[in-house]
mmCIF file of C-alpha atoms and ligand atoms in Angstrom:
data_model
loop_
_atom_site.group_PDB
_atom_site.id
_atom_site.type_symbol
_atom_site.label_atom_id
_atom_site.label_comp_id
_atom_site.label_asym_id
_atom_site.label_seq_id
_atom_site.Cartn_x
_atom_site.Cartn_y
_atom_site.Cartn_z
ATOM 1 C CA MET A 1 250.234 173.029 207.789
ATOM 2 C CA LYS A 2 250.877 176.498 206.399
ATOM 3 C CA PRO A 3 248.690 177.298 203.367
ATOM 4 C CA VAL A 4 250.593 176.530 200.166
ATOM 5 C CA ALA A 5 249.074 179.484 198.284
ATOM 6 C CA ALA A 6 251.183 182.118 200.048
ATOM 7 C CA PRO A 7 254.062 182.224 197.503
ATOM 8 C CA LEU A 8 251.507 182.998 194.777
ATOM 9 C CA ASP A 9 250.516 186.257 196.441
ATOM 10 C CA ARG A 10 252.132 189.468 195.221
ATOM 11 C CA SER A 11 252.705 190.247 198.907
ATOM 12 C CA ALA A 12 255.133 187.315 199.053
ATOM 13 C CA ARG A 13 257.619 189.308 196.950
ATOM 14 C CA THR A 14 258.191 191.769 199.801
ATOM 15 C CA GLY A 15 260.625 191.444 202.675
ATOM 16 C CA PHE A 16 259.302 190.121 206.034
ATOM 17 C CA SER A 17 256.383 188.387 204.259
ATOM 18 C CA THR A 18 257.887 184.927 203.853
ATOM 19 C CA ASN A 19 257.644 182.863 207.011
ATOM 20 C CA SER A 20 257.798 179.082 207.021
ATOM 21 C CA LEU A 21 256.317 178.669 210.498
ATOM 22 C CA ASP A 22 252.962 177.107 211.238
ATOM 23 C CA ARG A 23 251.972 179.468 214.061
ATOM 24 C CA MET A 24 249.655 176.872 215.669
ATOM 25 C CA SER A 25 247.662 179.729 217.179
ATOM 26 C CA GLU A 26 244.954 177.323 218.322
ATOM 27 C CA LYS A 27 247.497 175.606 220.637
ATOM 28 C CA ARG A 28 248.846 178.700 222.417
ATOM 29 C CA ASP A 29 246.739 178.130 225.534
ATOM 30 C CA ASP A 30 247.938 174.522 225.872
ATOM 31 C CA GLU A 31 250.593 175.286 228.486
ATOM 32 C CA ALA A 32 251.783 171.675 228.772
ATOM 33 C CA LEU A 33 252.397 171.471 225.033
ATOM 34 C CA ILE A 34 254.239 174.819 224.935
ATOM 35 C CA GLU A 35 256.460 173.696 227.861
ATOM 36 C CA GLN A 36 257.160 170.457 226.024
ATOM 37 C CA PHE A 37 258.117 172.462 222.924
ATOM 38 C CA LYS A 38 260.469 174.671 224.982
ATOM 39 C CA HIS A 39 262.373 171.657 226.244
ATOM 40 C CA ASP A 40 262.389 169.838 222.910
ATOM 41 C CA PRO A 41 266.068 169.246 221.980
ATOM 42 C CA ALA A 42 265.154 170.468 218.471
ATOM 43 C CA ALA A 43 263.710 173.770 219.764
ATOM 44 C CA ARG A 44 265.322 176.900 218.324
ATOM 45 C CA CYS A 45 264.885 180.583 218.940
ATOM 46 C CA VAL A 46 265.519 184.000 217.479
ATOM 47 C CA ILE A 47 267.078 186.338 220.025
ATOM 48 C CA ILE A 48 266.318 190.054 220.238
ATOM 49 C CA ALA A 49 268.509 192.207 222.526
ATOM 50 C CA GLY A 50 266.714 195.515 222.991
ATOM 51 C CA ASP A 51 265.515 195.798 219.397
ATOM 52 C CA LEU A 52 268.579 194.242 217.740
ATOM 53 C CA PRO A 53 268.632 190.613 216.530
ATOM 54 C CA ILE A 54 271.595 188.489 217.598
ATOM 55 C CA LEU A 55 272.615 186.260 214.669
ATOM 56 C CA CYS A 56 274.720 183.073 214.805
ATOM 57 C CA ARG A 57 277.888 183.496 212.781
ATOM 58 C CA SER A 58 279.859 180.652 211.238
ATOM 59 C CA ALA A 59 282.613 180.636 208.610
ATOM 60 C CA GLU A 60 279.999 180.045 205.912
ATOM 61 C CA ASN A 61 277.015 182.182 206.813
ATOM 62 C CA LEU A 62 274.828 184.040 209.267
ATOM 63 C CA SER A 63 271.791 182.327 210.765
ATOM 64 C CA ALA A 64 268.859 183.811 212.679
ATOM 65 C CA LEU A 65 268.185 180.657 214.692
ATOM 66 C CA HIS A 66 269.977 179.589 217.860
ATOM 67 C CA ALA A 67 269.485 176.371 219.832
ATOM 68 C CA MET A 68 266.842 177.203 222.466
ATOM 69 C CA ALA A 69 269.108 175.793 225.180
ATOM 70 C CA ASN A 70 271.784 178.402 224.315
ATOM 71 C CA ALA A 71 269.583 181.478 224.784
ATOM 72 C CA ALA A 72 270.273 181.922 228.509
ATOM 73 C CA GLN A 73 274.053 182.170 227.983
ATOM 74 C CA PHE A 74 273.651 185.707 226.634
ATOM 75 C CA GLY A 75 271.952 187.157 229.724
ATOM 76 C CA THR A 76 268.696 187.384 231.645
ATOM 77 C CA ILE A 77 265.688 186.425 229.531
ATOM 78 C CA HIS A 78 262.873 188.998 229.823
ATOM 79 C CA GLU A 79 260.238 187.360 227.621
ATOM 80 C CA VAL A 80 259.714 184.169 225.631
ATOM 81 C CA ALA A 81 257.027 183.707 222.977
ATOM 82 C CA PHE A 82 256.177 180.705 220.827
ATOM 83 C CA LEU A 83 256.380 181.701 217.168
ATOM 84 C CA GLY A 84 255.466 178.402 215.540
ATOM 85 C CA ILE A 85 256.790 175.132 214.270
ATOM 86 C CA ASP A 86 258.530 174.059 211.063
ATOM 87 C CA ALA A 87 259.817 170.738 209.757
ATOM 88 C CA ALA A 88 262.828 170.937 212.104
ATOM 89 C CA GLY A 89 260.851 171.676 215.282
ATOM 90 C CA PRO A 90 259.471 174.511 217.432
ATOM 91 C CA VAL A 91 260.737 178.094 217.173
ATOM 92 C CA PHE A 92 260.543 180.726 219.927
ATOM 93 C CA ALA A 93 261.358 184.415 220.249
ATOM 94 C CA VAL A 94 263.532 185.385 223.203
ATOM 95 C CA GLN A 95 263.808 188.970 224.452
ATOM 96 C CA LEU A 96 266.998 190.029 226.225
ATOM 97 C CA ASP A 97 268.057 193.342 227.716
ATOM 98 C CA GLY A 98 269.379 195.882 225.215
ATOM 99 C CA GLN A 99 272.731 196.037 227.047
ATOM 100 C CA VAL A 100 273.412 192.460 225.938
ATOM 101 C CA ALA A 101 273.932 193.764 222.401
ATOM 102 C CA ASP A 102 276.861 195.871 223.690
ATOM 103 C CA THR A 103 278.431 193.279 225.984
ATOM 104 C CA GLN A 104 278.369 190.562 223.317
ATOM 105 C CA GLN A 105 279.661 192.680 220.400
ATOM 106 C CA GLY A 106 283.237 191.331 220.527
ATOM 107 C CA ARG A 107 282.342 187.649 220.062
ATOM 108 C CA ASP A 108 283.276 186.023 216.778
ATOM 109 C CA ASP A 109 280.435 183.451 216.838
ATOM 110 C CA ILE A 110 277.612 186.022 216.740
ATOM 111 C CA SER A 111 276.712 189.250 214.956
ATOM 112 C CA VAL A 112 274.411 191.933 216.350
ATOM 113 C CA ILE A 113 272.837 193.724 213.377
ATOM 114 C CA ASP A 114 269.709 195.856 213.030
ATOM 115 C CA LEU A 115 266.834 194.184 211.220
ATOM 116 C CA ARG A 116 266.568 196.767 208.443
ATOM 117 C CA THR A 117 270.166 196.069 207.401
ATOM 118 C CA ILE A 118 269.595 192.309 207.627
ATOM 119 C CA ALA A 119 266.583 192.620 205.302
ATOM 120 C CA VAL A 120 268.054 195.100 202.791
ATOM 121 C CA GLN A 121 271.330 193.205 202.471
ATOM 122 C CA GLY A 122 269.740 189.733 202.575
ATOM 123 C CA LEU A 123 272.099 188.615 205.346
ATOM 124 C CA VAL A 124 269.933 185.617 206.287
ATOM 125 C CA GLU A 125 267.554 183.530 204.181
ATOM 126 C CA ALA A 126 264.228 185.180 203.274
ATOM 127 C CA GLU A 127 262.120 182.941 205.525
ATOM 128 C CA ALA A 128 264.278 183.819 208.517
ATOM 129 C CA VAL A 129 263.792 187.536 207.771
ATOM 130 C CA GLY A 130 260.049 186.931 208.125
ATOM 131 C CA ILE A 131 260.539 185.129 211.438
ATOM 132 C CA LEU A 132 262.776 187.932 212.736
ATOM 133 C CA GLY A 133 260.115 190.486 211.783
ATOM 134 C CA GLN A 134 257.439 188.477 213.577
ATOM 135 C CA ALA A 135 259.646 188.251 216.679
ATOM 136 C CA LYS A 136 260.719 191.905 216.664
ATOM 137 C CA SER A 137 257.189 193.325 216.421
ATOM 138 C CA LEU A 138 255.883 190.966 219.106
ATOM 139 C CA MET A 139 258.742 191.659 221.509
ATOM 140 C CA TYR A 140 258.474 195.420 220.957
ATOM 141 C CA TRP A 141 254.862 195.162 222.092
ATOM 142 C CA HIS A 142 255.762 193.111 225.196
ATOM 143 C CA GLN A 143 258.398 195.600 226.277
ATOM 144 C CA ARG A 144 255.864 198.434 226.219
ATOM 145 C CA HIS A 145 252.826 196.668 227.713
ATOM 146 C CA ARG A 146 254.114 195.435 231.056
ATOM 147 C CA PHE A 147 251.374 197.451 232.762
ATOM 148 C CA CYS A 148 247.650 197.405 232.097
ATOM 149 C CA SER A 149 246.490 200.285 229.903
ATOM 150 C CA ASN A 150 243.111 200.161 231.665
ATOM 151 C CA CYS A 151 244.056 200.180 235.389
ATOM 152 C CA GLY A 152 247.848 200.474 235.570
ATOM 153 C CA ALA A 153 248.494 197.164 237.377
ATOM 154 C CA PRO A 154 251.301 194.889 236.153
ATOM 155 C CA THR A 155 250.257 192.458 233.416
ATOM 156 C CA ARG A 156 251.460 188.902 232.946
ATOM 157 C CA VAL A 157 252.189 186.951 229.796
ATOM 158 C CA ALA A 158 249.647 184.363 228.592
ATOM 159 C CA ALA A 159 248.854 182.369 225.448
ATOM 160 C CA ALA A 160 252.495 181.455 224.834
ATOM 161 C CA GLY A 161 253.396 185.128 224.475
ATOM 162 C CA TRP A 162 250.417 186.282 222.377
ATOM 163 C CA ARG A 163 248.337 187.893 225.143
ATOM 164 C CA ARG A 164 248.920 189.837 228.347
ATOM 165 C CA GLU A 165 246.433 189.602 231.169
ATOM 166 C CA CYS A 166 245.681 191.943 234.053
ATOM 167 C CA ASP A 167 244.767 190.081 237.248
ATOM 168 C CA HIS A 168 243.457 193.297 238.839
ATOM 169 C CA CYS A 169 240.812 194.374 236.294
ATOM 170 C CA LYS A 170 240.738 191.131 234.263
ATOM 171 C CA GLY A 171 241.687 193.101 231.143
ATOM 172 C CA LEU A 172 243.076 191.163 228.193
ATOM 173 C CA HIS A 173 245.653 192.809 225.931
ATOM 174 C CA PHE A 174 246.700 191.601 222.485
ATOM 175 C CA PRO A 175 249.712 192.461 220.298
ATOM 176 C CA ARG A 176 249.151 195.450 218.029
ATOM 177 C CA THR A 177 249.516 195.716 214.291
ATOM 178 C CA ASP A 178 249.280 199.290 213.009
ATOM 179 C CA PRO A 179 247.956 199.592 209.438
ATOM 180 C CA VAL A 180 249.598 202.044 207.051
ATOM 181 C CA ALA A 181 248.225 202.940 203.617
ATOM 182 C CA ILE A 182 251.007 203.298 201.047
ATOM 183 C CA MET A 183 249.771 204.572 197.733
ATOM 184 C CA LEU A 184 251.223 205.192 194.294
ATOM 185 C CA ALA A 185 249.129 207.903 192.628
ATOM 186 C CA VAL A 186 249.064 207.617 188.840
ATOM 187 C CA ASP A 187 248.233 210.361 186.312
ATOM 188 C CA GLY A 188 248.333 208.952 182.776
ATOM 189 C CA ASN A 189 251.942 208.022 182.084
ATOM 190 C CA ARG A 190 253.231 209.682 185.266
ATOM 191 C CA CYS A 191 253.234 208.665 188.904
ATOM 192 C CA LEU A 192 253.726 210.649 192.087
ATOM 193 C CA LEU A 193 256.773 210.011 194.270
ATOM 194 C CA GLY A 194 257.959 211.994 197.263
ATOM 195 C CA ARG A 195 260.863 212.067 199.645
ATOM 196 C CA GLN A 196 261.233 212.828 203.332
ATOM 197 C CA ALA A 197 264.313 214.678 204.535
ATOM 198 C CA ARG A 198 265.474 211.545 206.416
ATOM 199 C CA PHE A 199 265.543 209.381 203.252
ATOM 200 C CA PRO A 200 268.879 208.429 201.686
ATOM 201 C CA GLN A 201 270.039 210.999 199.142
ATOM 202 C CA ASN A 202 268.031 211.006 195.867
ATOM 203 C CA MET A 203 265.565 208.365 197.108
ATOM 204 C CA TYR A 204 261.886 208.866 196.267
ATOM 205 C CA SER A 205 259.016 206.620 197.316
ATOM 206 C CA ALA A 206 255.246 206.243 197.270
ATOM 207 C CA LEU A 207 253.408 208.368 199.859
ATOM 208 C CA ALA A 208 252.281 206.639 203.036
ATOM 209 C CA GLY A 209 250.444 207.345 206.248
ATOM 210 C CA PHE A 210 248.850 205.622 209.218
ATOM 211 C CA ILE A 211 245.206 204.637 208.898
ATOM 212 C CA GLU A 212 243.200 206.342 211.632
ATOM 213 C CA PRO A 213 240.247 205.010 213.625
ATOM 214 C CA GLY A 214 237.089 205.014 211.538
ATOM 215 C CA GLU A 215 238.928 205.329 208.224
ATOM 216 C CA THR A 216 239.062 202.982 205.238
ATOM 217 C CA VAL A 217 242.337 202.115 203.518
ATOM 218 C CA GLU A 218 241.158 204.034 200.470
ATOM 219 C CA ASP A 219 240.227 207.186 202.396
ATOM 220 C CA ALA A 220 243.440 207.139 204.437
ATOM 221 C CA GLY A 221 245.484 207.027 201.234
ATOM 222 C CA ARG A 222 243.377 209.757 199.620
ATOM 223 C CA ARG A 223 243.804 211.958 202.694
ATOM 224 C CA GLU A 224 247.549 211.403 202.827
ATOM 225 C CA ILE A 225 248.074 212.312 199.159
ATOM 226 C CA ARG A 226 245.804 215.355 199.419
ATOM 227 C CA GLU A 227 247.473 216.605 202.614
ATOM 228 C CA GLU A 228 251.058 215.983 201.551
ATOM 229 C CA ALA A 229 250.938 216.710 197.822
ATOM 230 C CA GLY A 230 247.679 218.589 197.201
ATOM 231 C CA ILE A 231 246.527 215.933 194.738
ATOM 232 C CA GLY A 232 242.964 214.583 194.668
ATOM 233 C CA VAL A 233 242.625 210.825 194.267
ATOM 234 C CA GLY A 234 239.700 208.838 192.846
ATOM 235 C CA ARG A 235 239.741 205.094 192.259
ATOM 236 C CA VAL A 236 242.034 203.046 194.517
ATOM 237 C CA ALA A 237 243.129 199.467 193.758
ATOM 238 C CA TYR A 238 244.692 197.194 196.363
ATOM 239 C CA LEU A 239 247.933 195.533 195.273
ATOM 240 C CA ALA A 240 249.737 193.845 198.176
ATOM 241 C CA THR A 241 250.598 194.045 201.856
ATOM 242 C CA GLN A 242 253.882 193.867 203.734
ATOM 243 C CA PRO A 243 254.492 193.233 207.430
ATOM 244 C CA TRP A 244 256.782 196.109 208.464
ATOM 245 C CA PRO A 245 258.404 195.505 211.869
ATOM 246 C CA PHE A 246 259.503 199.120 212.551
ATOM 247 C CA PRO A 247 257.997 198.699 215.009
ATOM 248 C CA ALA A 248 254.757 196.842 214.196
ATOM 249 C CA SER A 249 253.017 197.989 211.020
ATOM 250 C CA LEU A 250 251.229 196.377 208.132
ATOM 251 C CA MET A 251 251.872 198.303 204.933
ATOM 252 C CA ILE A 252 248.805 198.115 202.670
ATOM 253 C CA GLY A 253 249.945 198.939 199.157
ATOM 254 C CA CYS A 254 247.582 200.404 196.553
ATOM 255 C CA LEU A 255 247.642 202.088 193.177
ATOM 256 C CA ALA A 256 245.490 205.221 192.979
ATOM 257 C CA GLN A 257 244.000 207.237 190.122
ATOM 258 C CA SER A 258 244.814 210.933 190.525
ATOM 259 C CA LEU A 259 242.085 213.503 189.795
ATOM 260 C CA SER A 260 244.389 216.497 189.497
ATOM 261 C CA SER A 261 247.991 217.141 188.533
ATOM 262 C CA GLU A 262 249.060 220.453 190.108
ATOM 263 C CA LEU A 263 251.224 219.741 193.140
ATOM 264 C CA ASP A 264 250.992 221.660 196.420
ATOM 265 C CA VAL A 265 253.656 219.962 198.539
ATOM 266 C CA ASP A 266 253.503 220.164 202.351
ATOM 267 C CA ARG A 267 257.169 220.939 203.043
ATOM 268 C CA THR A 268 256.850 220.090 206.742
ATOM 269 C CA GLU A 269 256.038 216.467 205.802
ATOM 270 C CA LEU A 270 257.974 216.094 202.558
ATOM 271 C CA GLU A 271 261.238 217.531 201.335
ATOM 272 C CA ASP A 272 259.975 217.119 197.774
ATOM 273 C CA ALA A 273 257.302 215.427 195.675
ATOM 274 C CA ARG A 274 257.342 215.160 191.897
ATOM 275 C CA TRP A 275 255.671 213.445 188.986
ATOM 276 C CA PHE A 276 257.903 210.857 187.323
ATOM 277 C CA THR A 277 257.196 209.476 183.848
ATOM 278 C CA ILE A 278 256.898 205.754 183.277
ATOM 279 C CA ASP A 279 260.221 205.827 181.405
ATOM 280 C CA GLU A 280 261.875 207.555 184.358
ATOM 281 C CA CYS A 281 260.423 204.945 186.717
ATOM 282 C CA ARG A 282 261.882 202.172 184.600
ATOM 283 C CA MET A 283 265.285 203.871 184.821
ATOM 284 C CA ILE A 284 264.872 204.333 188.572
ATOM 285 C CA LEU A 285 264.095 200.625 188.971
ATOM 286 C CA SER A 286 267.195 199.681 186.968
ATOM 287 C CA ASN A 287 269.427 202.277 188.665
ATOM 288 C CA THR A 288 270.026 204.142 185.414
ATOM 289 C CA HIS A 289 268.182 207.419 186.034
ATOM 290 C CA PRO A 290 270.307 210.338 184.679
ATOM 291 C CA GLN A 291 269.864 212.276 187.956
ATOM 292 C CA GLN A 292 270.663 209.138 190.012
ATOM 293 C CA ILE A 293 267.120 209.083 191.413
ATOM 294 C CA LEU A 294 266.573 205.943 193.492
ATOM 295 C CA CYS A 295 263.551 204.120 194.883
ATOM 296 C CA PRO A 296 263.351 201.817 197.927
ATOM 297 C CA PRO A 297 265.057 198.387 197.615
ATOM 298 C CA THR A 298 263.288 195.221 196.435
ATOM 299 C CA MET A 299 262.461 194.179 200.000
ATOM 300 C CA ALA A 300 260.166 197.226 200.368
ATOM 301 C CA ILE A 301 256.575 197.256 199.128
ATOM 302 C CA ALA A 302 257.084 200.723 197.575
ATOM 303 C CA HIS A 303 259.498 199.132 195.092
ATOM 304 C CA HIS A 304 256.813 196.620 194.084
ATOM 305 C CA LEU A 305 254.146 199.317 193.678
ATOM 306 C CA ILE A 306 256.392 201.198 191.240
ATOM 307 C CA ARG A 307 257.396 197.969 189.476
ATOM 308 C CA ALA A 308 253.797 196.753 189.123
ATOM 309 C CA TRP A 309 252.777 200.009 187.403
ATOM 310 C CA ALA A 310 255.918 200.811 185.384
ATOM 311 C CA ILE A 311 256.999 197.310 184.327
ATOM 312 C CA GLU A 312 253.994 195.014 184.686
ATOM 313 C CA GLY A 313 251.345 197.391 183.367
ATOM 314 C CA VAL A 314 249.095 197.247 186.439
ATOM 315 C CA ASN A 315 246.805 200.265 186.715
ATOM 316 C CA PRO A 316 244.435 201.483 189.419
HETATM 317 ZN ZN1 ZN B 401 244.033 196.167 234.554
#
């Protein structure tokens, strides 16, 4: 069964982190069992058309899960992967062509909505958001790894959708997760927040960047803050992680002790970066900042970094 400790983790407060499925990863190569699961009358699936989830719509609510037997009615199935099993039975991810999202838009028994909106607005229950994130990242990888990155030959799906194999060079390919360091730099009673030009108006967030080969989480965060804001960073303390399926990242959230306070903002990366006092951060979190400054919503790990420091008294 799934470990019961997960809800105790700070990470569990973030969107896409709660997932009720027992992934049964040790059973993925048991083809007979996976086939049996597929044809189980209780089998359900999440459906991704292109990169948009198709939700079931009833008078009462939206649901991420469809009966597995109904998946083919929407169009040609490109990929199927086994996500795991819960108390009600097996759950699969089904990938359909992106055009399906357009052709099915008029139906009143489904809704085609992007995953970010589903998560921010809480359109389906939290555990289903986690399952949709799992499915979206995995299917994104499948769509872009149909050919071997070593020899160029077509690859085929194995391990119930968790591996692709090349029969020509015998290469094995596994789904990617790309780590991102997201760091809230703290200087006494102030913290550093920045905004990219593409952010919603007045929204500021913790600085983030991809972790490169050969780099620790701590050094990646230090580099990002130095490059983007000109601030040196000393001690770094891990806080929480968040699966981030846009397309397949793991956000690793940390608090960081700044070593300097004079900003030198890289305007090609950031539209602005500023120090905010702890009182300002509390107003930002409660949507009462006098300049209407906002931070990311509660589903995002950046919100929890700011909250941990400004409300809960956590320090790097
Ligand atoms: Zn190959």
